[in-house]
XYZ file of C-alpha atoms in Angstrom:
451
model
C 120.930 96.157 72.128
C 119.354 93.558 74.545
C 123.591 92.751 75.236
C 124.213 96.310 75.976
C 121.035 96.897 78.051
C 121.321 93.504 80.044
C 124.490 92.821 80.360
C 124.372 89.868 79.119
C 128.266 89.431 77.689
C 129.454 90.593 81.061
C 127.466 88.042 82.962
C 128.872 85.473 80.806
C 125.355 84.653 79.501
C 123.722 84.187 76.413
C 120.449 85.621 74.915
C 119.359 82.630 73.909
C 119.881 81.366 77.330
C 118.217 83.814 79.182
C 115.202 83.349 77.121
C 115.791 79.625 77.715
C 116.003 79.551 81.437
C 112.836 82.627 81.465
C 110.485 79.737 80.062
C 111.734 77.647 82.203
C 110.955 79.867 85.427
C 107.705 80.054 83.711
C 107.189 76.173 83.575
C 107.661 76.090 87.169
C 105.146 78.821 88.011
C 102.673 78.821 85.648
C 100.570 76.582 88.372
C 99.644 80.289 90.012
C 97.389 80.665 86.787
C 94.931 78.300 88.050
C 96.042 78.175 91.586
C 95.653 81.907 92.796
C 91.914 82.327 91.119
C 91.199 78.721 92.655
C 91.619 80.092 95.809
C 90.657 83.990 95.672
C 87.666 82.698 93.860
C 85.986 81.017 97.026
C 85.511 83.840 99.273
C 85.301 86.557 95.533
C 81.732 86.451 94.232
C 80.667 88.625 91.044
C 77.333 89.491 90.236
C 77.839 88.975 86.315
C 78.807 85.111 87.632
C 82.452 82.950 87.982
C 84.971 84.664 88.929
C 87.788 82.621 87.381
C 87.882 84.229 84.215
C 88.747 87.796 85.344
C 90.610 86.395 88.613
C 93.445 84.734 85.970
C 93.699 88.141 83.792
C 94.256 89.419 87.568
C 97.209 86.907 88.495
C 98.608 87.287 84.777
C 99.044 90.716 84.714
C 100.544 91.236 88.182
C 103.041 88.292 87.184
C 103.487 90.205 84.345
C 103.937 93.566 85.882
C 106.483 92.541 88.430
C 108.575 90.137 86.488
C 108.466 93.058 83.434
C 110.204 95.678 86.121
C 112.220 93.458 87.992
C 114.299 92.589 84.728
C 114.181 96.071 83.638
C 114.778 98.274 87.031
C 116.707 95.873 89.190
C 118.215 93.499 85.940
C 117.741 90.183 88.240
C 116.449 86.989 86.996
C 113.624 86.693 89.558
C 110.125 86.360 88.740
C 107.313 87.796 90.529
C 102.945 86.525 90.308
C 100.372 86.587 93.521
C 102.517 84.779 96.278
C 100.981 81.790 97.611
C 99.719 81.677 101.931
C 99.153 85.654 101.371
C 96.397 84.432 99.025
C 95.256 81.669 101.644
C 95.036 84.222 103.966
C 93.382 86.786 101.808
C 90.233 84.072 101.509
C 90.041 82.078 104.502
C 91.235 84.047 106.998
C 90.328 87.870 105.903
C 87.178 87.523 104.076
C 85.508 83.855 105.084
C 86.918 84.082 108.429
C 86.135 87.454 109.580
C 83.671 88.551 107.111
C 85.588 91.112 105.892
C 84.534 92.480 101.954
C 86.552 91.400 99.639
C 86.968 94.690 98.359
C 87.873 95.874 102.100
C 90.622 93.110 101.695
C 92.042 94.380 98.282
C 92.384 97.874 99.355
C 94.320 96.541 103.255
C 96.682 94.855 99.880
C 97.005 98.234 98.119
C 97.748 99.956 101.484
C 100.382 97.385 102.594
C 101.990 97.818 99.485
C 102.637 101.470 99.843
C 103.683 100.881 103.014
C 106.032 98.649 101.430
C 107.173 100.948 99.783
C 108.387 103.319 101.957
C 110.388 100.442 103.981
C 111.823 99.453 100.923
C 113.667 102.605 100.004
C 114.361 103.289 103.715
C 116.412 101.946 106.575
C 113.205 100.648 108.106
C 113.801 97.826 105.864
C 117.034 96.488 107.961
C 115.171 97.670 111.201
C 112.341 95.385 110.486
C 114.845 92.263 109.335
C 116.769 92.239 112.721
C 113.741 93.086 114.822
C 111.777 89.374 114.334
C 113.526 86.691 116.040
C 115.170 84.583 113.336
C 113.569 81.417 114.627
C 110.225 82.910 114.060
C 111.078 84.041 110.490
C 111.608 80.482 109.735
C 108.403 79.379 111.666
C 106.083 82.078 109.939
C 106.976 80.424 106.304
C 106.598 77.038 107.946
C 103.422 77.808 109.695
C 102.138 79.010 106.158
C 103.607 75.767 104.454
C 101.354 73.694 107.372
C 98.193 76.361 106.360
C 98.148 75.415 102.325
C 98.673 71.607 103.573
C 95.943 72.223 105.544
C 93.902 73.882 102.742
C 94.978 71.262 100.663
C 93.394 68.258 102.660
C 90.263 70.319 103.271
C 89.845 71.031 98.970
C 90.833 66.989 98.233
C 88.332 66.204 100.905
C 90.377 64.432 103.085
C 89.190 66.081 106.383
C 86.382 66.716 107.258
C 85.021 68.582 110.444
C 83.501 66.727 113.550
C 81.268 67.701 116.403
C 83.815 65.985 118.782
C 87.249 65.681 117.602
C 86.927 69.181 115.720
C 88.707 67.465 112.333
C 87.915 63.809 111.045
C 88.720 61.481 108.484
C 87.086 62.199 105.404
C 85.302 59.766 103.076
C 88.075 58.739 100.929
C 86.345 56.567 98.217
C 84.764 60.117 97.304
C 85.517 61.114 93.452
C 87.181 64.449 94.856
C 89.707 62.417 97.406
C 90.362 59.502 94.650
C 91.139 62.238 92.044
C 93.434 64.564 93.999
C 95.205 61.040 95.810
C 96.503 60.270 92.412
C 97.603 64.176 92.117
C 99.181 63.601 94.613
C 101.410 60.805 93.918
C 101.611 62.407 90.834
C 103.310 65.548 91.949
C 105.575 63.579 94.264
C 106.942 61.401 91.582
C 107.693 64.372 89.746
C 109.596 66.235 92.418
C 111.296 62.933 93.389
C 112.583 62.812 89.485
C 113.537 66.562 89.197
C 110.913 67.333 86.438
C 111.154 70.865 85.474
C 108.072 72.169 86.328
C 106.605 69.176 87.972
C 103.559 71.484 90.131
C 102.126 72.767 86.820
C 102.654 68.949 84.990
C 100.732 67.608 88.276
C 97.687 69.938 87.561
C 97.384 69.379 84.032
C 97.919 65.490 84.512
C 95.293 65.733 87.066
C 92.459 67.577 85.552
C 93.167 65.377 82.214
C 92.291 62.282 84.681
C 89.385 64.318 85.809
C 88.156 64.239 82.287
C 89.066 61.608 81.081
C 87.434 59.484 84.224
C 83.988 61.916 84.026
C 84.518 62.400 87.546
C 81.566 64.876 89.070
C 84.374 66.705 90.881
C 83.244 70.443 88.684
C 81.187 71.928 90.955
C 80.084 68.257 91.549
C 79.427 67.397 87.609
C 81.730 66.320 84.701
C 83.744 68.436 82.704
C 81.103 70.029 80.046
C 83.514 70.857 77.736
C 85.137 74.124 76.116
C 81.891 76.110 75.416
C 84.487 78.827 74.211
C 87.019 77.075 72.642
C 90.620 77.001 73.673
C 92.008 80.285 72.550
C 90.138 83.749 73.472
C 90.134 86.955 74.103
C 91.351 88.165 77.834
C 88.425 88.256 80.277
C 88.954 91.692 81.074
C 88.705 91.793 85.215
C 86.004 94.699 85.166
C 84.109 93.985 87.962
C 87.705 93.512 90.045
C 89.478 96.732 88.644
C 89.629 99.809 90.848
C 86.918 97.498 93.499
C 89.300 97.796 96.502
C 87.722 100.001 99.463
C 90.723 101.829 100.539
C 88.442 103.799 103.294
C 87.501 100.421 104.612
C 90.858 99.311 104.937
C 91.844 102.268 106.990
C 89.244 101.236 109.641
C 90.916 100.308 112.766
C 90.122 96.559 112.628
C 91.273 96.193 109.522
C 94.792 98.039 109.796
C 95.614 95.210 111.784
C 95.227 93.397 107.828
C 97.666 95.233 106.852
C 99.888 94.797 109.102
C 99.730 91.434 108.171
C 100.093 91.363 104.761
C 102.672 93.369 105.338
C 104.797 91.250 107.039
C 104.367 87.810 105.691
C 104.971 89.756 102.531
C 108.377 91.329 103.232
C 109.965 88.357 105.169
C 108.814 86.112 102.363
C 110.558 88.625 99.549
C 113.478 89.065 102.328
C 114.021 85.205 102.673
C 113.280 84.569 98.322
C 116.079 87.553 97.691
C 118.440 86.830 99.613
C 118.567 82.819 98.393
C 117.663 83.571 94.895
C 120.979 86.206 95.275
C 123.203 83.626 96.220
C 122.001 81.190 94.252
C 122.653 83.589 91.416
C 125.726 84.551 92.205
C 124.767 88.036 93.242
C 126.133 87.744 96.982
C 127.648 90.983 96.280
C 123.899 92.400 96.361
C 123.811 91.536 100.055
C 125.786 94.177 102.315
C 124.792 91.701 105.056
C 123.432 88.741 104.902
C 120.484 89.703 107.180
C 119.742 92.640 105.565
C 120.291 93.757 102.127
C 120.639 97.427 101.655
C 122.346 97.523 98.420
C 120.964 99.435 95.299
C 120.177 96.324 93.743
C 118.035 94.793 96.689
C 116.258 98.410 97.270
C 115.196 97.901 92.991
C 114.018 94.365 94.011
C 112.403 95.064 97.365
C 110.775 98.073 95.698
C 109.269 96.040 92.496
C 107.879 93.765 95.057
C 105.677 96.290 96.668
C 105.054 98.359 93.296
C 103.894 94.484 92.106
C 101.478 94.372 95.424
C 99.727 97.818 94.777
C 99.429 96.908 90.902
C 97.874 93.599 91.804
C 95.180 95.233 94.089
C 94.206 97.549 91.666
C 93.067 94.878 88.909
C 92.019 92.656 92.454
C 94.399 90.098 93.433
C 95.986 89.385 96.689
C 99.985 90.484 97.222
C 102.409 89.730 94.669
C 106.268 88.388 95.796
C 109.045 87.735 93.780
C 108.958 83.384 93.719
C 111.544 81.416 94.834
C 110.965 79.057 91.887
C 113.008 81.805 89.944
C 115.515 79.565 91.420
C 114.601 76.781 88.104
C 115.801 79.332 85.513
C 118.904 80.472 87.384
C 119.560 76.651 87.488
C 119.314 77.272 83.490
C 121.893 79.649 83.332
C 120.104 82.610 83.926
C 121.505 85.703 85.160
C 120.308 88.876 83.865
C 116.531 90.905 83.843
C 116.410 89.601 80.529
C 114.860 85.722 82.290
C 112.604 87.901 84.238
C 111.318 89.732 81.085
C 110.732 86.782 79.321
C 108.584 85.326 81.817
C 106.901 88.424 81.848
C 106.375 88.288 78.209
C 104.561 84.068 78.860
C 102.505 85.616 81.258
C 100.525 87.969 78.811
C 100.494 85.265 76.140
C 98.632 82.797 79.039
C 95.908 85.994 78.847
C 94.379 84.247 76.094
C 94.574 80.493 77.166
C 91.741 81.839 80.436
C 89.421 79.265 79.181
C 91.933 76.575 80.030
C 91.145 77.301 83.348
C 87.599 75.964 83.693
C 88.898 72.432 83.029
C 90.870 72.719 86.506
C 89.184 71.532 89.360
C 89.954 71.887 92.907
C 90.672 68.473 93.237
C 93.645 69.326 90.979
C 95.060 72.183 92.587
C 94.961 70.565 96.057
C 97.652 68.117 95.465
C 99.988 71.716 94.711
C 98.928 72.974 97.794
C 100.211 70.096 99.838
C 103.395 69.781 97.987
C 103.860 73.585 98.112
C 103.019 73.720 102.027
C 105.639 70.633 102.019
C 108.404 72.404 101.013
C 107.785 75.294 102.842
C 108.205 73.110 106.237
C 111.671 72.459 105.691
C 112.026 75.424 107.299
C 111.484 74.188 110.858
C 115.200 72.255 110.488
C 116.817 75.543 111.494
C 114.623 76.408 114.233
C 116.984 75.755 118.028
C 114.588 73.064 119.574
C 116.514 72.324 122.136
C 115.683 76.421 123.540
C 112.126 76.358 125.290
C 112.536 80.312 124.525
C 112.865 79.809 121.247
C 111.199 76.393 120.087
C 107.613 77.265 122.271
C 107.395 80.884 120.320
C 108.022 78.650 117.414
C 105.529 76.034 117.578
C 102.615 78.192 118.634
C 103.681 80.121 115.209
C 103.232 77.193 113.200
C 100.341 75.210 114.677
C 98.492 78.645 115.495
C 98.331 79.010 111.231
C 96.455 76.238 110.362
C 94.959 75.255 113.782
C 92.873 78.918 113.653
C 92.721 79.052 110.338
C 94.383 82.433 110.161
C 98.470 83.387 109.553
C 97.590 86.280 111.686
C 96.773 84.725 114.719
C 100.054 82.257 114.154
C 102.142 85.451 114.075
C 100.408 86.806 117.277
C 100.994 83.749 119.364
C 104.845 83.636 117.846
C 105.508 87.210 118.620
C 103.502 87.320 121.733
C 104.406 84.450 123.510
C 108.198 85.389 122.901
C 108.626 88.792 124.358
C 106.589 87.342 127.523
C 108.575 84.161 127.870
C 111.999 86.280 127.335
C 110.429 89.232 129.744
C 109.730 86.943 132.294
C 112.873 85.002 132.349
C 114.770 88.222 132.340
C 116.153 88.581 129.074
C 114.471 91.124 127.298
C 117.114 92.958 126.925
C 118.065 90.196 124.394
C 115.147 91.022 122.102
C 114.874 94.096 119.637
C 112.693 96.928 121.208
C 111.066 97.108 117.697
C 110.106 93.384 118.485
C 108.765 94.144 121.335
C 106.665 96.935 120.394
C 105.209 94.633 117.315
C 103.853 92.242 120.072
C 102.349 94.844 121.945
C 100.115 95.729 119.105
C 99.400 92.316 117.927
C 98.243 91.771 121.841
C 96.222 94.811 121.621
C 94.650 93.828 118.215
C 94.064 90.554 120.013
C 92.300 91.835 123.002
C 90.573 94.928 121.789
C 89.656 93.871 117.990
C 89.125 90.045 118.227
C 91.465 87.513 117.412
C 89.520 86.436 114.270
């Protein structure tokens, strides 16, 4: 049955490999568990206390969700949890930065999935793909990767702000810095050897020095133990499901949210899809190989933005389809039967939340620096040698973690290059659709506040 419904003889594939190379996909993602509630949970406060717990049923579920419909509507072998950068922005830039509610924030996710949606079963979808500039594609995921590192070196305490200079040299003989140093290394050594899921071995082999050491780095104490044992019941997210403020969202200052989240998410899926495809073999899924517009892609794009919506609703930032879906096809991977089975690890982690408590930040930062690391490879592709094209660029990245916001990185990107290509006469180079986008990121920038 699973052979007839998969495919699985015509892709040349085995089950027992596609469950194989689904636990490995896992492996390599599993870090989200404790990485997306890490993050979410410093600008989410409950009134019934931590919001861990119920922030990891969040994350599992919408991994769950997306991977489950991705294998069973569009038959790929990508996986899909909370993407990371949309969940940076989400927390420091949304709600800490502009003091928006995080329930205003969750329902700006839910809207910018439906409007996800509708681009992905349209031809707005290839509008959209040739409209941004391709070197500003590349800088948006490489001003993101520079925004974790960023977030990274604040959490390990390696900055630190200053009156004068703005950022500083932290105190690095601090329990937090010594313990996420060593993460560090860690996780490097790991990627350096090609350890299957070497981001997820990094955090575990980090907290265990944490405890073992009896480092205050918990919320500035030792690790008190498993009050409730290892295995439990899920923390059902009740005070996060059904919370988003959809009428909030629609606000004017806020559509400008969406907008983001919007489009960091589809560029990230677009980019993920279309390497994970030929990767995969699937180049066939690609009618271009700017903009996919096959059946297939339409199923993928689609359980993307059905993911986002389902992940607002139980309170979690957007949900993308992961590039590290890229370790399983490596396995031998090729049907929705590697997605389902990561789908399937995700609901079992539902009862391993307590886990999570026994991660501290000091753990997760080293991820965030390797993550942001390998998102800033990106910037090899980018045509230095064109002012028009390497200014834009630049402002995109720096502007991320600089203003601690990927919205106002995007603005000065866009911005900066329709002016610099209007003034030097070649706007007729540029998309009109890009165009337009910059006017209303200037608007948003003069008449809501750049924040």
């Amino acid at each position: 049955m699973l052979d007839r419904f998969f495919g699985i003889s015509d892709a040349h594939s085995t089950v027992h490999r596609e469950i194989r190379a689904g636990m490995t996909t896992f492996l390599t993602m599993a870090y989200i568990l404790f990485l997306n509630p890490s993050i979410l949970g410093q600008a989410i406060s409950l009134p019934n206390g931590d919001a861990g717990p119920q922030l990891l049923t969040a994350t599992a579920l919408a991994a769950a969700f997306g991977s489950l419909v991705m294998g069973l509507a569009a038959r790929r072998p990508y996986a899909l949890a909370p993407g990371m950068g949309l969940n940076a922005y989400f927390a420091f830039s949304v709600v800490l930065g502009m003091g928006i509610p995080w329930q205003t924030a969750l329902g700006a996710v839910f809207l910018s999935g439906l409007a996800f949606i509708v681009i992905s079963f349209s031809g707005l979808r290839h509008l959209l793909i040739a409209a941004i500039p391709k070197s500003l594609k590349l800088a948006i995921s490489a001003g993101i990767g520079a925004f974790l590192a960023m977030i990274g070196f604040v959490n390990a305490k390696l900055v630190t702000d200053h009156p004068v200079t703005l950022v500083s040299m932290g105190d690095w003989m601090k329990p937090e810095t010594l313990i996420a140093m060593a993460g560090l290394i860690l996780v490097a050594a790991l990627l350096v050897l090609s350890v299957r899921g070497a981001l997820f071995l990094a955090i575990v082999g980090t907290s265990v020095l944490a405890i073992a050491t009896g480092a205050p780095v918990f919320d500035g104490a030792s690790f008190g133990g498993f009050t409730q044992g290892l295995l439990h019941l899920p923390a059902w997210p009740s005070d996060l499901f059904l919370a988003m403020d959809l009428a909030g969202a629609l606000e004017m200052g806020a559509l400008s949210i969406c907008f983001t989240f919007l489009i960091v998410d589809f560029f990230d899926t677009t980019g993920t899809l279309v390497a994970l495809s030929h990767k995969a073999g699937f180049a066939a899924d690609l009618d271009k190989p700017a903009g996919p517009t096959s059946k297939t892609m339409r199923f993928a794009f689609g359980t993307d933005a059905l993911a986002t919506c389902f992940g607002a609703l139980f309170g979690t930032s957007s949900t993308t389809t992961y590039i590290e879906s890229a370790a399983g096809i490596e396995e031998g991977g090729k049907t929705g039967l590697t997605a389902v089975t990561v789908a399937l690890l995700f609901l079992a982690s539902l009862f391993l939340w307590p886990l999570a408590s026994a991660v501290p930040a000091a753990a997760t930062a080293p991820a965030l620096i390797a993550i942001g690391a390998m998102m800033f490879f990106n910037v090899t592709h980018i045509e230095w040698k064109d002012p028009a094209e390497s200014l834009p660029a630049l402002l995109t990245i720096l502007g991320m973690p600089m203003t601690y916001s990927i919205t106002n990185g995007i603005t000065l990107g866009l911005v900066s290059y329709s002016l610099i290509h209007l003034f030097t006469g070649r706007a007729a180079r540029v998309p009109i659709l890009c165009h337009f986008l910059s006017g209303l990121l200037l608007a948003r920038m003069l008449w809501l506040g750049a924040a």
